Tab-separated table of C-alpha atoms and ligand atoms in Angstrom:
chain	number	residue	atom	x	y	z
A	4	MET	CA	0.017	0.164	-0.122
A	5	ARG	CA	1.096	3.589	-1.264
A	6	LYS	CA	1.040	7.007	0.576
A	7	CYS	CA	-0.455	9.959	-0.494
A	8	ARG	CA	2.014	12.148	-0.621
A	9	TYR	CA	0.032	15.219	0.363
A	10	CYS	CA	-2.007	13.783	2.871
A	11	ALA	CA	0.224	10.585	4.059
A	12	LYS	CA	-2.853	8.411	4.773
A	13	PRO	CA	-3.159	4.892	2.391
A	14	SER	CA	-4.087	5.761	-1.043
A	15	GLY	CA	-4.098	2.492	-2.553
A	16	ILE	CA	-1.067	0.226	-4.719
A	17	PHE	CA	-1.127	2.361	-7.578
A	18	ARG	CA	-1.921	5.956	-6.554
A	19	GLY	CA	0.826	8.257	-5.106
A	20	SER	CA	-1.737	10.210	-4.392
A	21	HIS	CA	-5.365	10.928	-3.814
A	22	LYS	CA	-7.158	12.789	-6.401
A	23	GLU	CA	-8.812	15.104	-3.986
A	24	CYS	CA	-5.768	16.006	-2.109
A	25	LYS	CA	-4.042	16.502	-5.573
A	26	ALA	CA	-6.855	19.079	-6.493
A	27	LEU	CA	-6.705	20.722	-3.323
A	28	HIS	CA	-2.816	21.222	-3.786
A	29	LYS	CA	-2.984	22.386	-6.810
A	30	LYS	CA	-5.668	24.569	-6.344
A	31	GLY	CA	-4.116	26.257	-3.091
A	32	LEU	CA	-0.968	27.216	-5.363
A	33	THR	CA	-3.547	29.409	-7.188
A	34	GLU	CA	-4.698	31.212	-4.250
A	35	ILE	CA	-1.340	31.670	-3.228
A	36	ALA	CA	-0.769	33.455	-6.204
A	37	THR	CA	-3.658	34.937	-6.778
A	38	ALA	CA	-3.354	36.534	-3.165
A	39	ILE	CA	0.268	38.226	-4.257
A	40	LYS	CA	-0.939	39.795	-7.381
A	41	ARG	CA	-4.204	40.937	-5.207
A	42	PHE	CA	-1.264	42.507	-3.101
A	43	GLU	CA	0.589	43.778	-6.154
A	44	ASN	CA	-2.714	45.792	-7.642
A	45	TYR	CA	-4.331	46.697	-4.175
A	46	GLY	CA	-2.027	46.803	-1.673
A	47	GLY	CA	-2.804	45.972	1.582
A	48	ASP	CA	-1.090	44.666	5.062
A	49	PRO	CA	2.093	42.485	4.081
A	50	ASN	CA	1.520	40.829	7.679
A	51	ASP	CA	-2.064	39.682	6.684
A	52	LEU	CA	-0.874	38.519	3.439
A	53	GLU	CA	1.351	35.592	5.138
A	54	SER	CA	-1.101	35.078	7.324
A	55	GLU	CA	-3.807	34.497	4.509
A	56	ILE	CA	-1.191	32.536	2.906
A	57	ARG	CA	-0.088	30.279	5.867
A	58	HIS	CA	-3.344	29.428	6.164
A	59	ILE	CA	-3.923	28.002	2.563
A	60	ALA	CA	-0.461	26.778	2.685
A	61	LYS	CA	-2.125	24.709	5.430
A	62	TYR	CA	-5.224	23.119	4.088
A	63	SER	CA	-3.606	22.989	0.411
A	64	PHE	CA	-0.524	20.416	1.928
A	65	ILE	CA	2.113	22.945	0.949
A	66	THR	CA	5.322	23.179	2.410
A	67	VAL	CA	7.121	26.411	3.344
A	68	PRO	CA	9.807	26.174	0.521
A	69	GLY	CA	6.399	25.453	-1.507
A	70	ALA	CA	4.406	28.511	-0.833
A	71	LYS	CA	7.836	30.132	-1.122
A	72	GLN	CA	8.895	28.502	-5.024
A	73	VAL	CA	5.384	30.208	-5.888
A	74	ILE	CA	5.275	33.767	-4.309
A	75	SER	CA	9.082	33.887	-6.388
A	76	LYS	CA	7.328	32.861	-9.187
A	77	THR	CA	4.532	35.006	-8.862
A	78	TRP	CA	6.616	37.737	-8.314
A	79	VAL	CA	8.538	37.746	-11.444
A	80	LYS	CA	5.477	36.751	-13.702
A	81	LEU	CA	4.327	40.458	-11.621
A	82	VAL	CA	7.720	41.980	-12.950
A	83	ASP	CA	7.099	41.309	-16.258
A	84	ASP	CA	3.181	42.609	-16.689
A	85	VAL	CA	4.175	45.727	-15.283
A	86	PHE	CA	6.619	46.254	-17.913
A	87	ASP	CA	4.357	44.881	-20.292
A	88	ASP	CA	2.241	48.178	-19.160
A	89	GLY	CA	4.880	50.656	-19.446
A	90	VAL	CA	6.702	52.458	-16.700
A	91	LEU	CA	7.255	50.676	-13.000
A	92	SER	CA	5.469	53.442	-10.545
A	93	ARG	CA	6.131	54.355	-7.230
A	94	THR	CA	3.211	52.308	-5.649
A	95	GLU	CA	3.897	48.966	-7.625
A	96	GLU	CA	7.326	49.023	-6.754
A	97	ASN	CA	6.959	49.932	-2.932
A	98	ALA	CA	3.727	46.506	-3.229
A	99	LEU	CA	7.160	43.983	-4.959
A	100	ALA	CA	9.505	45.673	-2.135
A	101	GLN	CA	7.491	44.489	0.936
A	102	ILE	CA	6.785	41.190	-0.488
A	103	LYS	CA	10.212	40.163	-1.197
A	104	ASN	CA	10.770	40.859	2.104
A	105	GLN	CA	8.277	39.714	3.968
A	106	PHE	CA	8.684	36.204	2.640
A	107	SER	CA	12.641	36.944	2.559
A	108	LEU	CA	12.958	36.060	-1.163
A	109	ARG	CA	16.227	35.621	-2.410
A	110	GLU	CA	17.085	37.670	-4.855
A	111	LEU	CA	19.061	34.674	-6.816
A	112	ASP	CA	15.317	33.798	-7.348
A	113	LEU	CA	13.722	36.533	-8.490
A	114	ASP	CA	16.640	37.350	-10.757
A	115	ARG	CA	17.230	33.984	-12.738
A	116	LYS	CA	15.651	35.943	-15.983
A	117	GLY	CA	16.912	39.226	-14.326
A	118	SER	CA	13.416	40.031	-13.416
A	119	HIS	CA	14.994	41.841	-10.175
A	120	THR	CA	17.642	43.827	-12.057
A	121	ARG	CA	14.631	45.084	-14.347
A	122	VAL	CA	12.706	46.895	-11.177
A	123	ALA	CA	15.928	48.750	-10.408
A	124	GLN	CA	16.390	49.758	-13.411
A	125	GLY	CA	12.478	50.579	-13.776
A	126	ALA	CA	12.973	52.785	-10.549
A	127	VAL	CA	16.078	54.669	-12.186
A	128	LEU	CA	14.523	55.390	-15.216
A	129	ARG	CA	10.791	56.253	-13.383
A	130	GLU	CA	13.213	58.954	-11.784
A	131	VAL	CA	14.850	60.094	-15.118
A	132	LEU	CA	11.650	60.203	-17.459
A	133	GLU	CA	10.219	62.704	-14.363
A	134	GLY	CA	13.366	64.414	-14.916
A	135	ASN	CA	15.310	64.076	-11.528
A	136	LEU	CA	18.411	61.998	-11.107
A	137	PRO	CA	18.260	59.304	-9.304
A	138	THR	CA	18.992	59.379	-6.098
A	139	THR	CA	18.766	55.850	-5.101
A	140	MET	CA	21.991	55.587	-6.378
A	141	VAL	CA	23.568	52.091	-7.695
A	142	VAL	CA	26.211	50.407	-5.912
A	143	VAL	CA	28.879	51.500	-8.246
A	144	ASP	CA	32.196	49.376	-8.086
A	145	PRO	CA	35.365	51.523	-8.503
A	146	HIS	CA	35.659	52.811	-11.898
A	147	PRO	CA	37.918	54.339	-14.524
A	148	PHE	CA	36.044	57.161	-15.374
A	149	ASN	CA	37.482	60.877	-15.373
A	150	LEU	CA	33.656	62.764	-13.940
A	151	GLN	CA	33.523	66.111	-14.076
A	152	LYS	CA	31.945	68.215	-11.063
A	153	SER	CA	28.537	67.823	-10.598
A	154	GLU	CA	28.925	64.913	-13.046
A	155	GLN	CA	27.167	61.583	-11.412
A	156	ILE	CA	27.486	57.663	-12.740
A	157	VAL	CA	23.662	56.837	-12.907
A	158	TRP	CA	24.209	53.442	-14.644
A	159	MET	CA	27.270	51.148	-15.037
A	160	PHE	CA	26.993	48.379	-17.275
A	161	ASN	CA	29.883	45.518	-17.629
A	162	GLY	CA	31.291	43.548	-20.357
A	163	VAL	CA	29.958	45.600	-22.972
A	164	ASP	CA	30.737	45.219	-26.727
A	165	TYR	CA	31.285	47.838	-28.634
A	166	TYR	CA	30.792	48.237	-32.323
A	167	GLU	CA	32.081	50.909	-34.956
A	168	GLN	CA	30.410	50.955	-38.359
A	169	LYS	CA	32.435	51.188	-40.970
A	170	THR	CA	30.814	54.022	-43.202
A	171	ARG	CA	29.468	56.676	-42.184
A	172	THR	CA	25.184	56.286	-42.306
A	173	GLU	CA	22.713	58.577	-43.389
A	174	TYR	CA	20.680	59.567	-40.116
A	175	ARG	CA	17.437	58.916	-41.349
A	176	GLY	CA	15.077	60.431	-38.510
A	177	GLY	CA	13.326	56.784	-37.795
A	178	SER	CA	10.319	56.093	-36.419
A	179	LYS	CA	10.276	54.901	-32.429
A	180	GLY	CA	7.293	53.601	-32.537
A	181	MET	CA	4.914	52.826	-29.619
A	182	SER	CA	6.781	55.573	-28.109
A	183	VAL	CA	4.632	57.215	-25.219
A	184	ARG	CA	4.872	60.346	-23.156
A	185	VAL	CA	5.686	60.273	-19.346
A	186	ALA	CA	5.652	62.820	-17.074
A	187	LYS	CA	8.742	64.876	-18.829
A	188	GLY	CA	10.177	62.293	-20.610
A	189	LEU	CA	10.225	59.672	-23.532
A	190	TYR	CA	9.253	56.427	-22.737
A	191	VAL	CA	9.863	53.636	-25.950
A	192	ARG	CA	7.663	50.422	-24.241
A	193	VAL	CA	9.812	46.864	-24.175
A	194	GLY	CA	7.421	45.362	-26.631
A	195	ALA	CA	9.096	48.104	-29.297
A	196	PHE	CA	12.750	47.094	-28.734
A	197	LYS	CA	11.905	43.281	-30.192
A	198	GLY	CA	13.682	42.130	-33.613
A	199	ARG	CA	16.703	44.437	-34.022
A	200	ARG	CA	20.457	43.806	-33.071
A	201	VAL	CA	23.320	45.689	-33.258
A	202	GLN	CA	25.129	43.131	-35.045
A	203	THR	CA	25.295	43.938	-38.759
A	204	SER	CA	27.472	43.382	-41.457
A	205	LYS	CA	28.239	47.068	-41.574
A	206	THR	CA	29.691	46.568	-37.857
A	207	MET	CA	33.083	45.823	-36.488
A	208	LEU	CA	33.478	44.960	-32.830
A	209	ALA	CA	36.491	47.125	-31.731
A	210	ASP	CA	36.118	46.646	-28.200
A	211	THR	CA	34.949	44.744	-24.792
A	212	GLY	CA	34.476	46.991	-21.671
A	213	LEU	CA	32.689	49.082	-18.680
A	214	LEU	CA	29.848	51.500	-20.224
A	215	GLY	CA	29.109	54.538	-17.843
A	216	ILE	CA	26.206	56.932	-18.148
A	217	THR	CA	26.232	59.884	-16.631
A	218	ASN	CA	24.176	63.272	-16.702
A	219	LYS	CA	26.361	64.411	-18.990
A	220	HIS	CA	28.433	61.708	-20.955
A	221	ILE	CA	28.535	58.299	-21.951
A	222	TYR	CA	31.446	57.051	-20.663
A	223	PHE	CA	33.331	53.666	-22.798
A	224	ALA	CA	36.810	52.339	-21.091
A	225	GLY	CA	38.072	48.437	-22.488
A	226	PRO	CA	41.603	47.481	-22.880
A	227	LYS	CA	41.810	48.950	-26.754
A	228	LYS	CA	39.618	51.895	-26.570
A	229	LYS	CA	38.719	54.596	-24.246
A	230	PHE	CA	36.296	57.509	-24.558
A	231	ARG	CA	33.551	59.542	-23.841
A	232	ILE	CA	30.663	60.973	-25.530
A	233	ASN	CA	29.119	64.496	-24.523
A	234	TYR	CA	25.321	64.189	-24.822
A	235	ARG	CA	25.323	67.395	-26.944
A	236	LYS	CA	27.772	66.259	-29.433
A	237	ILE	CA	25.020	63.058	-30.599
A	238	VAL	CA	22.630	63.608	-32.575
A	239	ALA	CA	20.669	60.718	-32.945
A	240	PHE	CA	20.182	57.492	-30.506
A	241	GLU	CA	19.283	54.239	-32.377
A	242	PRO	CA	16.902	51.519	-29.776
A	243	PHE	CA	18.750	47.615	-30.823
A	244	SER	CA	16.864	45.092	-29.031
A	245	ASP	CA	20.330	44.179	-27.063
A	246	GLY	CA	21.439	47.812	-26.934
A	247	ILE	CA	21.975	51.262	-28.766
A	248	GLY	CA	23.171	53.061	-31.354
A	249	VAL	CA	24.532	56.861	-31.809
A	250	GLN	CA	25.567	59.059	-33.724
A	251	ARG	CA	27.908	62.227	-33.317
A	252	ASP	CA	27.362	65.382	-35.386
A	253	ALA	CA	30.948	65.329	-36.621
A	254	GLN	CA	30.962	64.814	-40.586
A	255	THR	CA	33.479	62.326	-40.298
A	256	ALA	CA	31.707	60.042	-37.257
A	257	LYS	CA	30.420	57.181	-37.689
A	258	PRO	CA	27.864	55.405	-35.593
A	259	GLN	CA	28.875	53.741	-32.789
A	260	SER	CA	26.895	51.085	-30.254
A	261	PHE	CA	27.275	49.375	-27.132
A	262	VAL	CA	25.440	45.917	-26.782
A	263	THR	CA	24.182	46.034	-22.868
A	264	GLY	CA	22.000	43.006	-23.371
A	265	ASP	CA	19.160	45.175	-22.567
A	266	GLY	CA	17.912	47.857	-25.203
A	267	TRP	CA	15.207	49.018	-23.451
A	268	PHE	CA	16.303	50.180	-20.470
A	269	VAL	CA	19.805	51.833	-22.060
A	270	TYR	CA	18.055	53.443	-24.565
A	271	ASN	CA	15.427	54.922	-22.795
A	272	LEU	CA	17.829	55.775	-19.957
A	273	VAL	CA	20.797	57.291	-22.063
A	274	SER	CA	18.103	59.305	-24.588
A	275	ASN	CA	16.027	60.784	-21.396
A	276	LEU	CA	19.276	61.833	-19.813
A	277	ALA	CA	20.253	63.822	-22.568
A	278	GLN	CA	17.352	66.033	-22.754
A	279	MET	CA	18.345	66.900	-19.352
B	324	ZN	ZN1	-4.306	12.128	0.289
């Protein structure tokens, strides 16, 4: 006789669980996810949320790690939904932080698809779109950039591929598609970045290094190339799915592009910082 993996009572010779127990377990998992989503949308007391989830778990044969797992998964899903929608609001950001803290969710679990990083990026982007220099400074390791007075690093990217285009191309003024005005800034939604990659037959990998974004310049430092570009010298930014392209105003300037892995963030960040 086997025992039910949920209630531990005999479940017959062939069955590893009772049908009813399995259904109850599944229903419980859905209820936990629903409770988390409701908290994200409507807020509330995180302690009440925890009591509710404990209650659901108890009657659905869900262990503490099992509950944590479904909460982490729901958190990641919520982040996806938030960014499909537009900019991360303060309320949304706070609710996500409350859920994370209340259940001691691990950043490792939340960042598997980069969702935890995306929340930090969303917060920085919101500040910039509202016309503020982000005050929540991201931890910046010692960096090689020689900053000017009143210049501040807003974000750093590691292991960035820097491409130079072999020939100068005319800037075509392109449509940005799906851009929306947010407070002061112009925001291009995540969905608009699909498909277009930096690398083409006309581009050449020139170096790989550190990309520093400040309120005044784009800095790059690699083993072969070190330079900075003043925003005032840039006539066009080009959005790519995996990075950003810039065109300087000099007659001889050839397009330069940086692969950060996430075009949505770097494009919105840089194009809006340049307007400040
Ligand atoms: Zn059972």
